[in-house]
GROMACS .gro file of N, CA and C in nm:
model
  456
    1LYS      N    1  16.617   4.107  12.357
    1LYS     CA    2  16.490   4.036  12.302
    1LYS      C    3  16.383   4.019  12.388
    2GLN      N    4  16.262   4.019  12.329
    2GLN     CA    5  16.149   4.008  12.425
    2GLN      C    6  16.097   3.859  12.409
    3LYS      N    7  16.066   3.806  12.513
    3LYS     CA    8  16.017   3.660  12.508
    3LYS      C    9  15.868   3.661  12.449
    4THR      N   10  15.851   3.565  12.347
    4THR     CA   11  15.721   3.556  12.303
    4THR      C   12  15.639   3.447  12.368
    5ALA      N   13  15.506   3.461  12.367
    5ALA     CA   14  15.439   3.344  12.435
    5ALA      C   15  15.442   3.217  12.350
    6TYR      N   16  15.435   3.109  12.401
    6TYR     CA   17  15.451   2.983  12.332
    6TYR      C   18  15.328   2.963  12.245
    7GLU      N   19  15.349   2.948  12.118
    7GLU     CA   20  15.241   2.928  12.022
    7GLU      C   21  15.225   2.785  12.002
    8MET      N   22  15.118   2.716  12.010
    8MET     CA   23  15.087   2.584  11.977
    8MET      C   24  15.098   2.559  11.822
    9PRO      N   25  15.158   2.460  11.783
    9PRO     CA   26  15.175   2.429  11.640
    9PRO      C   27  15.030   2.403  11.587
   10LYS      N   28  15.021   2.453  11.449
   10LYS     CA   29  14.884   2.451  11.390
   10LYS      C   30  14.818   2.303  11.397
   11TRP      N   31  14.911   2.195  11.363
   11TRP     CA   32  14.866   2.060  11.358
   11TRP      C   33  14.814   2.018  11.491
   12LEU      N   34  14.876   2.056  11.617
   12LEU     CA   35  14.838   2.019  11.729
   12LEU      C   36  14.702   2.090  11.778
   13GLU      N   37  14.686   2.214  11.728
   13GLU     CA   38  14.565   2.294  11.754
   13GLU      C   39  14.453   2.233  11.690
   14PHE      N   40  14.478   2.194  11.563
   14PHE     CA   41  14.375   2.131  11.484
   14PHE      C   42  14.320   1.989  11.548
   15ARG      N   43  14.424   1.917  11.596
   15ARG     CA   44  14.395   1.783  11.660
   15ARG      C   45  14.313   1.814  11.784
   16ARG      N   46  14.345   1.919  11.865
   16ARG     CA   47  14.259   1.947  11.976
   16ARG      C   48  14.122   1.984  11.933
   17VAL      N   49  14.108   2.064  11.835
   17VAL     CA   50  13.989   2.110  11.797
   17VAL      C   51  13.897   1.992  11.743
   18LEU      N   52  13.958   1.899  11.670
   18LEU     CA   53  13.880   1.772  11.637
   18LEU      C   54  13.841   1.701  11.745
   19PHE      N   55  13.915   1.687  11.841
   19PHE     CA   56  13.884   1.608  11.961
   19PHE      C   57  13.764   1.670  12.030
   20ARG      N   58  13.758   1.805  12.039
   20ARG     CA   59  13.649   1.864  12.102
   20ARG      C   60  13.523   1.860  12.022
   21SER      N   61  13.536   1.862  11.885
   21SER     CA   62  13.413   1.855  11.813
   21SER      C   63  13.357   1.720  11.822
   22SER      N   64  13.444   1.623  11.840
   22SER     CA   65  13.381   1.481  11.844
   22SER      C   66  13.324   1.452  11.976
   23GLN      N   67  13.378   1.535  12.083
   23GLN     CA   68  13.317   1.527  12.219
   23GLN      C   69  13.179   1.597  12.225
   24ILE      N   70  13.167   1.710  12.141
   24ILE     CA   71  13.046   1.788  12.131
   24ILE      C   72  12.930   1.701  12.059
   25ASN      N   73  12.982   1.639  11.959
   25ASN     CA   74  12.890   1.549  11.880
   25ASN      C   75  12.831   1.434  11.975
   26GLU      N   76  12.929   1.372  12.044
   26GLU     CA   77  12.892   1.274  12.134
   26GLU      C   78  12.790   1.316  12.241
   27LEU      N   79  12.820   1.436  12.298
   27LEU     CA   80  12.734   1.494  12.404
   27LEU      C   81  12.585   1.514  12.337
   28ILE      N   82  12.589   1.563  12.215
   28ILE     CA   83  12.458   1.603  12.157
   28ILE      C   84  12.380   1.469  12.132
   29ASP      N   85  12.456   1.370  12.063
   29ASP     CA   86  12.393   1.251  12.042
   29ASP      C   87  12.330   1.175  12.157
   30GLU      N   88  12.412   1.181  12.264
   30GLU     CA   89  12.372   1.115  12.385
   30GLU      C   90  12.252   1.187  12.447
   31ASN      N   91  12.231   1.310  12.444
   31ASN     CA   92  12.125   1.390  12.492
   31ASN      C   93  12.021   1.451  12.384
   32LEU      N   94  12.003   1.379  12.289
   32LEU     CA   95  11.920   1.423  12.178
   32LEU      C   96  11.773   1.445  12.218
   33ASP      N   97  11.727   1.343  12.311
   33ASP     CA   98  11.594   1.350  12.353
   33ASP      C   99  11.575   1.417  12.471
   34ASN      N  100  11.675   1.476  12.533
   34ASN     CA  101  11.673   1.553  12.649
   34ASN      C  102  11.631   1.693  12.634
   35ASN      N  103  11.510   1.749  12.649
   35ASN     CA  104  11.463   1.884  12.622
   35ASN      C  105  11.531   1.984  12.716
   36ASP      N  106  11.599   1.942  12.825
   36ASP     CA  107  11.674   2.023  12.911
   36ASP      C  108  11.813   2.043  12.873
   37PHE      N  109  11.852   1.967  12.773
   37PHE     CA  110  11.999   1.971  12.730
   37PHE      C  111  12.029   2.111  12.677
   38SER      N  112  12.148   2.166  12.713
   38SER     CA  113  12.163   2.307  12.688
   38SER      C  114  12.315   2.335  12.650
   39ILE      N  115  12.353   2.438  12.606
   39ILE     CA  116  12.493   2.485  12.587
   39ILE      C  117  12.562   2.484  12.714
   40THR      N  118  12.496   2.517  12.820
   40THR     CA  119  12.565   2.525  12.962
   40THR      C  120  12.610   2.385  12.983
   41PHE      N  121  12.534   2.278  12.963
   41PHE     CA  122  12.576   2.138  12.985
   41PHE      C  123  12.692   2.103  12.922
   42ILE      N  124  12.699   2.140  12.793
   42ILE     CA  125  12.830   2.114  12.698
   42ILE      C  126  12.945   2.199  12.760
   43THR      N  127  12.938   2.311  12.801
   43THR     CA  128  13.048   2.389  12.847
   43THR      C  129  13.103   2.323  12.976
   44GLN      N  130  13.005   2.283  13.070
   44GLN     CA  131  13.048   2.217  13.185
   44GLN      C  132  13.116   2.086  13.166
   45GLN      N  133  13.066   2.003  13.076
   45GLN     CA  134  13.128   1.878  13.039
   45GLN      C  135  13.268   1.885  12.981
   46LEU      N  136  13.285   1.993  12.900
   46LEU     CA  137  13.416   1.998  12.824
   46LEU      C  138  13.511   2.095  12.906
   47GLY      N  139  13.443   2.170  13.012
   47GLY     CA  140  13.531   2.246  13.096
   47GLY      C  141  13.598   2.376  13.019
   48ILE      N  142  13.504   2.434  12.938
   48ILE     CA  143  13.543   2.552  12.858
   48ILE      C  144  13.433   2.663  12.882
   49SER      N  145  13.467   2.781  12.866
   49SER     CA  146  13.351   2.883  12.872
   49SER      C  147  13.261   2.877  12.745
   50ARG      N  148  13.145   2.946  12.778
   50ARG     CA  149  13.040   2.965  12.674
   50ARG      C  150  13.095   3.038  12.560
   51SER      N  151  13.163   3.144  12.589
   51SER     CA  152  13.220   3.226  12.476
   51SER      C  153  13.329   3.153  12.390
   52LEU      N  154  13.412   3.076  12.452
   52LEU     CA  155  13.512   3.002  12.396
   52LEU      C  156  13.443   2.904  12.296
   53LEU      N  157  13.333   2.832  12.347
   53LEU     CA  158  13.278   2.737  12.269
   53LEU      C  159  13.205   2.808  12.155
   54HIS      N  160  13.144   2.923  12.164
   54HIS     CA  161  13.088   2.992  12.063
   54HIS      C  162  13.181   3.033  11.953
   55VAL      N  163  13.303   3.080  11.994
   55VAL     CA  164  13.409   3.122  11.891
   55VAL      C  165  13.445   2.996  11.826
   56LYS      N  166  13.480   2.894  11.889
   56LYS     CA  167  13.530   2.774  11.812
   56LYS      C  168  13.432   2.726  11.723
   57MET      N  169  13.301   2.704  11.747
   57MET     CA  170  13.198   2.671  11.663
   57MET      C  171  13.179   2.768  11.537
   58LYS      N  172  13.182   2.889  11.567
   58LYS     CA  173  13.174   2.988  11.454
   58LYS      C  174  13.290   2.974  11.368
   59ASN      N  175  13.424   2.964  11.419
   59ASN     CA  176  13.527   2.943  11.334
   59ASN      C  177  13.535   2.805  11.257
   60LEU      N  178  13.489   2.700  11.322
   60LEU     CA  179  13.490   2.567  11.253
   60LEU      C  180  13.377   2.548  11.164
   61LEU      N  181  13.259   2.580  11.199
   61LEU     CA  182  13.144   2.541  11.126
   61LEU      C  183  13.067   2.662  11.065
   62ASN      N  184  13.089   2.780  11.111
   62ASN     CA  185  13.032   2.902  11.077
   62ASN      C  186  12.877   2.895  11.112
   63ILE      N  187  12.865   2.827  11.238
   63ILE     CA  188  12.728   2.827  11.294
   63ILE      C  189  12.724   2.836  11.451
   64SER      N  190  12.636   2.886  11.502
   64SER     CA  191  12.634   2.895  11.653
   64SER      C  192  12.600   2.751  11.705
   65THR      N  193  12.638   2.745  11.837
   65THR     CA  194  12.615   2.611  11.902
   65THR      C  195  12.475   2.582  11.906
   66GLY      N  196  12.382   2.663  11.935
   66GLY     CA  197  12.243   2.641  11.952
   66GLY      C  198  12.185   2.602  11.809
   67ASP      N  199  12.220   2.666  11.712
   67ASP     CA  200  12.187   2.625  11.573
   67ASP      C  201  12.234   2.488  11.517
   68TYR      N  202  12.360   2.450  11.562
   68TYR     CA  203  12.415   2.336  11.540
   68TYR      C  204  12.350   2.222  11.612
   69ILE      N  205  12.297   2.230  11.730
   69ILE     CA  206  12.229   2.143  11.811
   69ILE      C  207  12.094   2.120  11.743
   70ARG      N  208  12.021   2.233  11.708
   70ARG     CA  209  11.898   2.230  11.631
   70ARG      C  210  11.901   2.151  11.519
   71LYS      N  211  12.006   2.180  11.427
   71LYS     CA  212  12.025   2.107  11.301
   71LYS      C  213  12.036   1.960  11.325
   72LYS      N  214  12.120   1.921  11.411
   72LYS     CA  215  12.142   1.769  11.448
   72LYS      C  216  12.015   1.716  11.480
   73ARG      N  217  11.937   1.782  11.572
   73ARG     CA  218  11.800   1.744  11.618
   73ARG      C  219  11.699   1.717  11.496
   74LEU      N  220  11.701   1.817  11.409
   74LEU     CA  221  11.602   1.816  11.295
   74LEU      C  222  11.656   1.706  11.198
   75ASN      N  223  11.786   1.681  11.188
   75ASN     CA  224  11.831   1.571  11.087
   75ASN      C  225  11.797   1.450  11.140
   76LYS      N  226  11.796   1.432  11.273
   76LYS     CA  227  11.765   1.299  11.335
   76LYS      C  228  11.627   1.275  11.326
   77ALA      N  229  11.535   1.400  11.339
   77ALA     CA  230  11.405   1.384  11.328
   77ALA      C  231  11.342   1.333  11.184
   78CYS      N  232  11.421   1.365  11.084
   78CYS     CA  233  11.394   1.317  10.950
   78CYS      C  234  11.397   1.157  10.951
   79SER      N  235  11.516   1.107  11.019
   79SER     CA  236  11.534   0.957  11.018
   79SER      C  237  11.415   0.896  11.097
   80PHE      N  238  11.372   0.964  11.212
   80PHE     CA  239  11.260   0.909  11.278
   80PHE      C  240  11.132   0.908  11.208
   81LEU      N  241  11.103   1.006  11.140
   81LEU     CA  242  10.997   1.018  11.046
   81LEU      C  243  10.998   0.913  10.949
   82GLU      N  244  11.101   0.891  10.888
   82GLU     CA  245  11.115   0.794  10.781
   82GLU      C  246  11.093   0.641  10.830
   83GLU      N  247  11.126   0.626  10.965
   83GLU     CA  248  11.117   0.506  11.022
   83GLU      C  249  10.966   0.473  11.065
   84GLY      N  250  10.876   0.571  11.049
   84GLY     CA  251  10.742   0.558  11.080
   84GLY      C  252  10.681   0.616  11.207
   85TYR      N  253  10.774   0.681  11.285
   85TYR     CA  254  10.725   0.757  11.401
   85TYR      C  255  10.632   0.879  11.359
   86ASN      N  256  10.513   0.904  11.427
   86ASN     CA  257  10.442   1.016  11.406
   86ASN      C  258  10.511   1.152  11.443
   87VAL      N  259  10.461   1.272  11.423
   87VAL     CA  260  10.515   1.384  11.435
   87VAL      C  261  10.539   1.410  11.590
   88SER      N  262  10.435   1.390  11.680
   88SER     CA  263  10.456   1.408  11.807
   88SER      C  264  10.564   1.331  11.874
   89GLU      N  265  10.576   1.193  11.835
   89GLU     CA  266  10.672   1.108  11.888
   89GLU      C  267  10.801   1.160  11.847
   90THR      N  268  10.818   1.194  11.715
   90THR     CA  269  10.947   1.241  11.668
   90THR      C  270  10.985   1.377  11.756
   91ALA      N  271  10.908   1.463  11.763
   91ALA     CA  272  10.934   1.592  11.841
   91ALA      C  273  10.986   1.551  11.973
   92TYR      N  274  10.922   1.455  12.049
   92TYR     CA  275  10.973   1.426  12.190
   92TYR      C  276  11.102   1.349  12.178
   93ARG      N  277  11.124   1.268  12.082
   93ARG     CA  278  11.247   1.179  12.076
   93ARG      C  279  11.360   1.261  12.031
   94THR      N  280  11.334   1.380  11.982
   94THR     CA  281  11.448   1.484  11.932
   94THR      C  282  11.463   1.591  12.026
   95GLY      N  283  11.396   1.588  12.147
   95GLY     CA  284  11.428   1.685  12.261
   95GLY      C  285  11.338   1.807  12.249
   96PHE      N  286  11.238   1.806  12.164
   96PHE     CA  287  11.143   1.921  12.156
   96PHE      C  288  11.025   1.901  12.259
   97SER      N  289  10.991   1.995  12.335
   97SER     CA  290  10.887   1.954  12.444
   97SER      C  291  10.756   1.992  12.381
   98ASP      N  292  10.751   2.063  12.272
   98ASP     CA  293  10.627   2.098  12.209
   98ASP      C  294  10.619   2.060  12.068
   99PRO      N  295  10.529   1.976  12.020
   99PRO     CA  296  10.521   1.931  11.885
   99PRO      C  297  10.490   2.043  11.791
  100ASN      N  298  10.414   2.146  11.832
  100ASN     CA  299  10.383   2.267  11.747
  100ASN      C  300  10.511   2.342  11.713
  101TYR      N  301  10.595   2.351  11.825
  101TYR     CA  302  10.720   2.428  11.800
  101TYR      C  303  10.813   2.347  11.713
  102PHE      N  304  10.819   2.218  11.720
  102PHE     CA  305  10.894   2.139  11.646
  102PHE      C  306  10.857   2.155  11.509
  103SER      N  307  10.720   2.150  11.468
  103SER     CA  308  10.679   2.162  11.336
  103SER      C  309  10.705   2.290  11.264
  104LYS      N  310  10.709   2.398  11.353
  104LYS     CA  311  10.735   2.517  11.296
  104LYS      C  312  10.895   2.539  11.274
  105THR      N  313  10.970   2.488  11.366
  105THR     CA  314  11.117   2.473  11.336
  105THR      C  315  11.155   2.389  11.232
  106PHE      N  316  11.084   2.268  11.212
  106PHE     CA  317  11.113   2.180  11.100
  106PHE      C  318  11.077   2.262  10.962
  107LYS      N  319  10.969   2.341  10.963
  107LYS     CA  320  10.927   2.402  10.831
  107LYS      C  321  11.035   2.513  10.808
  108LYS      N  322  11.083   2.579  10.910
  108LYS     CA  323  11.168   2.699  10.894
  108LYS      C  324  11.308   2.620  10.836
  109GLU      N  325  11.349   2.518  10.884
  109GLU     CA  326  11.471   2.453  10.827
  109GLU      C  327  11.454   2.385  10.689
  110PHE      N  328  11.361   2.309  10.667
  110PHE     CA  329  11.339   2.229  10.548
  110PHE      C  330  11.247   2.285  10.444
  111GLY      N  331  11.167   2.395  10.480
  111GLY     CA  332  11.078   2.451  10.392
  111GLY      C  333  10.936   2.373  10.375
  112MET      N  334  10.916   2.275  10.461
  112MET     CA  335  10.782   2.194  10.461
  112MET      C  336  10.777   2.152  10.602
  113THR      N  337  10.646   2.115  10.630
  113THR     CA  338  10.610   2.066  10.757
  113THR      C  339  10.647   1.918  10.768
  114PRO      N  340  10.662   1.870  10.893
  114PRO     CA  341  10.694   1.714  10.899
  114PRO      C  342  10.600   1.640  10.826
  115THR      N  343  10.477   1.660  10.822
  115THR     CA  344  10.366   1.588  10.744
  115THR      C  345  10.386   1.597  10.592
  116GLU      N  346  10.423   1.717  10.545
  116GLU     CA  347  10.459   1.726  10.417
  116GLU      C  348  10.583   1.658  10.368
  117TYR      N  349  10.692   1.659  10.462
  117TYR     CA  350  10.791   1.578  10.425
  117TYR      C  351  10.772   1.438  10.421
  118LEU      N  352  10.691   1.372  10.508
  118LEU     CA  353  10.650   1.233  10.493
  118LEU      C  354  10.573   1.213  10.361
  119ASP      N  355  10.481   1.311  10.329
  119ASP     CA  356  10.417   1.280  10.208
  119ASP      C  357  10.510   1.275  10.080
  120SER      N  358  10.610   1.371  10.094
  120SER     CA  359  10.703   1.377   9.970
  120SER      C  360  10.791   1.257   9.981
  121LYS      N  361  10.826   1.188  10.086
  121LYS     CA  362  10.893   1.054  10.098
  121LYS      C  363  10.816   0.953  10.032
  122LYS      N  364  10.678   0.950  10.051
  122LYS     CA  365  10.586   0.850  10.004
  122LYS      C  366  10.566   0.862   9.863
  123VAL      N  367  10.560   0.979   9.807
  123VAL     CA  368  10.557   1.004   9.677
  123VAL      C  369  10.694   0.949   9.585
  124GLN      N  370  10.792   0.992   9.653
  124GLN     CA  371  10.937   0.941   9.587
  124GLN      C  372  10.931   0.779   9.602
  125ALA      N  373  10.887   0.718   9.699
  125ALA     CA  374  10.891   0.574   9.708
  125ALA      C  375  10.800   0.524   9.602
  126ASN      N  376  10.684   0.581   9.581
  126ASN     CA  377  10.591   0.532   9.476
  126ASN      C  378  10.654   0.551   9.345
  127LYS      N  379  10.717   0.652   9.314
  127LYS     CA  380  10.781   0.677   9.184
  127LYS      C  381  10.895   0.574   9.162
  128SER      N  382  10.960   0.545   9.263
  128SER     CA  383  11.076   0.442   9.251
  128SER      C  384  11.012   0.305   9.222
  129LYS      N  385  10.906   0.267   9.289
  129LYS     CA  386  10.832   0.141   9.267
  129LYS      C  387  10.789   0.144   9.122
  130TRP      N  388  10.729   0.236   9.057
  130TRP     CA  389  10.680   0.238   8.928
  130TRP      C  390  10.793   0.226   8.833
  131THR      N  391  10.903   0.300   8.860
  131THR     CA  392  11.030   0.293   8.779
  131THR      C  393  11.074   0.156   8.768
  132ILE      N  394  11.082   0.082   8.879
  132ILE     CA  395  11.117  -0.049   8.871
  132ILE      C  396  11.027  -0.149   8.798
  133ILE      N  397  10.903  -0.130   8.807
  133ILE     CA  398  10.804  -0.209   8.727
  133ILE      C  399  10.824  -0.173   8.581
  134LEU      N  400  10.837  -0.050   8.543
  134LEU     CA  401  10.865  -0.013   8.402
  134LEU      C  402  10.982  -0.072   8.347
  135VAL      N  403  11.095  -0.071   8.424
  135VAL     CA  404  11.221  -0.131   8.382
  135VAL      C  405  11.205  -0.288   8.349
  136LEU      N  406  11.138  -0.342   8.460
  136LEU     CA  407  11.103  -0.487   8.426
  136LEU      C  408  11.023  -0.510   8.302
  137TRP      N  409  10.935  -0.438   8.284
  137TRP     CA  410  10.841  -0.446   8.168
  137TRP      C  411  10.916  -0.430   8.025
  138THR      N  412  11.015  -0.342   8.029
  138THR     CA  413  11.088  -0.315   7.908
  138THR      C  414  11.199  -0.424   7.894
  139CYS      N  415  11.230  -0.481   7.986
  139CYS     CA  416  11.348  -0.596   7.980
  139CYS      C  417  11.293  -0.729   7.945
  140LEU      N  418  11.174  -0.754   7.975
  140LEU     CA  419  11.123  -0.899   7.958
  140LEU      C  420  11.068  -0.905   7.825
  141PRO      N  421  11.070  -1.034   7.763
  141PRO     CA  422  10.996  -1.077   7.638
  141PRO      C  423  10.846  -1.041   7.654
  142LEU      N  424  10.780  -1.014   7.543
  142LEU     CA  425  10.642  -0.974   7.536
  142LEU      C  426  10.556  -1.080   7.622
  143GLU      N  427  10.563  -1.209   7.606
  143GLU     CA  428  10.475  -1.289   7.690
  143GLU      C  429  10.489  -1.270   7.834
  144CYS      N  430  10.618  -1.266   7.879
  144CYS     CA  431  10.642  -1.234   8.023
  144CYS      C  432  10.590  -1.110   8.068
  145CYS      N  433  10.596  -1.002   7.972
  145CYS     CA  434  10.543  -0.872   8.018
  145CYS      C  435  10.396  -0.873   8.045
  146ILE      N  436  10.318  -0.951   7.968
  146ILE     CA  437  10.177  -0.953   7.997
  146ILE      C  438  10.154  -1.021   8.122
  147ILE      N  439  10.222  -1.136   8.149
  147ILE     CA  440  10.201  -1.231   8.285
  147ILE      C  441  10.250  -1.128   8.390
  148ARG      N  442  10.362  -1.069   8.384
  148ARG     CA  443  10.428  -0.986   8.482
  148ARG      C  444  10.316  -0.863   8.525
  149TYR      N  445  10.269  -0.811   8.422
  149TYR     CA  446  10.173  -0.698   8.421
  149TYR      C  447  10.049  -0.735   8.518
  150PHE      N  448   9.994  -0.843   8.493
  150PHE     CA  449   9.888  -0.885   8.555
  150PHE      C  450   9.906  -0.944   8.694
  151CYS      N  451  10.026  -0.981   8.716
  151CYS     CA  452  10.069  -1.029   8.858
  151CYS      C  453  10.096  -0.916   8.955
  152ILE      N  454  10.126  -0.794   8.901
  152ILE     CA  455  10.170  -0.678   8.990
  152ILE      C  456  10.030  -0.618   9.027
   0.00000   0.00000   0.00000
């Protein structure tokens, strides 16, 4: 009989992969604002090759490591924009060294510029406010509606 190589049980391999993915997420989150952050840094920190990292990311998430980092940065950018940061501040806070490139990348990902994104959030907020007002109006007795209407 030929000896076969030891095969790691599937559950153990899955656990190892989960551990690595949480490490990758931590590294990305810690270095989100670092525009020099790169795949090379991740591979050095994890002690794996660039090609192995690429294969694991493609198998797990069906996305390249560079695209994954970009998506995490852009999703965090949405949070910063909603918190009130302007486009340039958001770009620098999410590791983009050029606000114009950030806007171009943002538009490619979300189909709108960061400014259009902010405008759409403001419109949604206004619609929500009017919905609440209309609900109050329909729930209150007539006398209160008139008073409430003039108080708003």
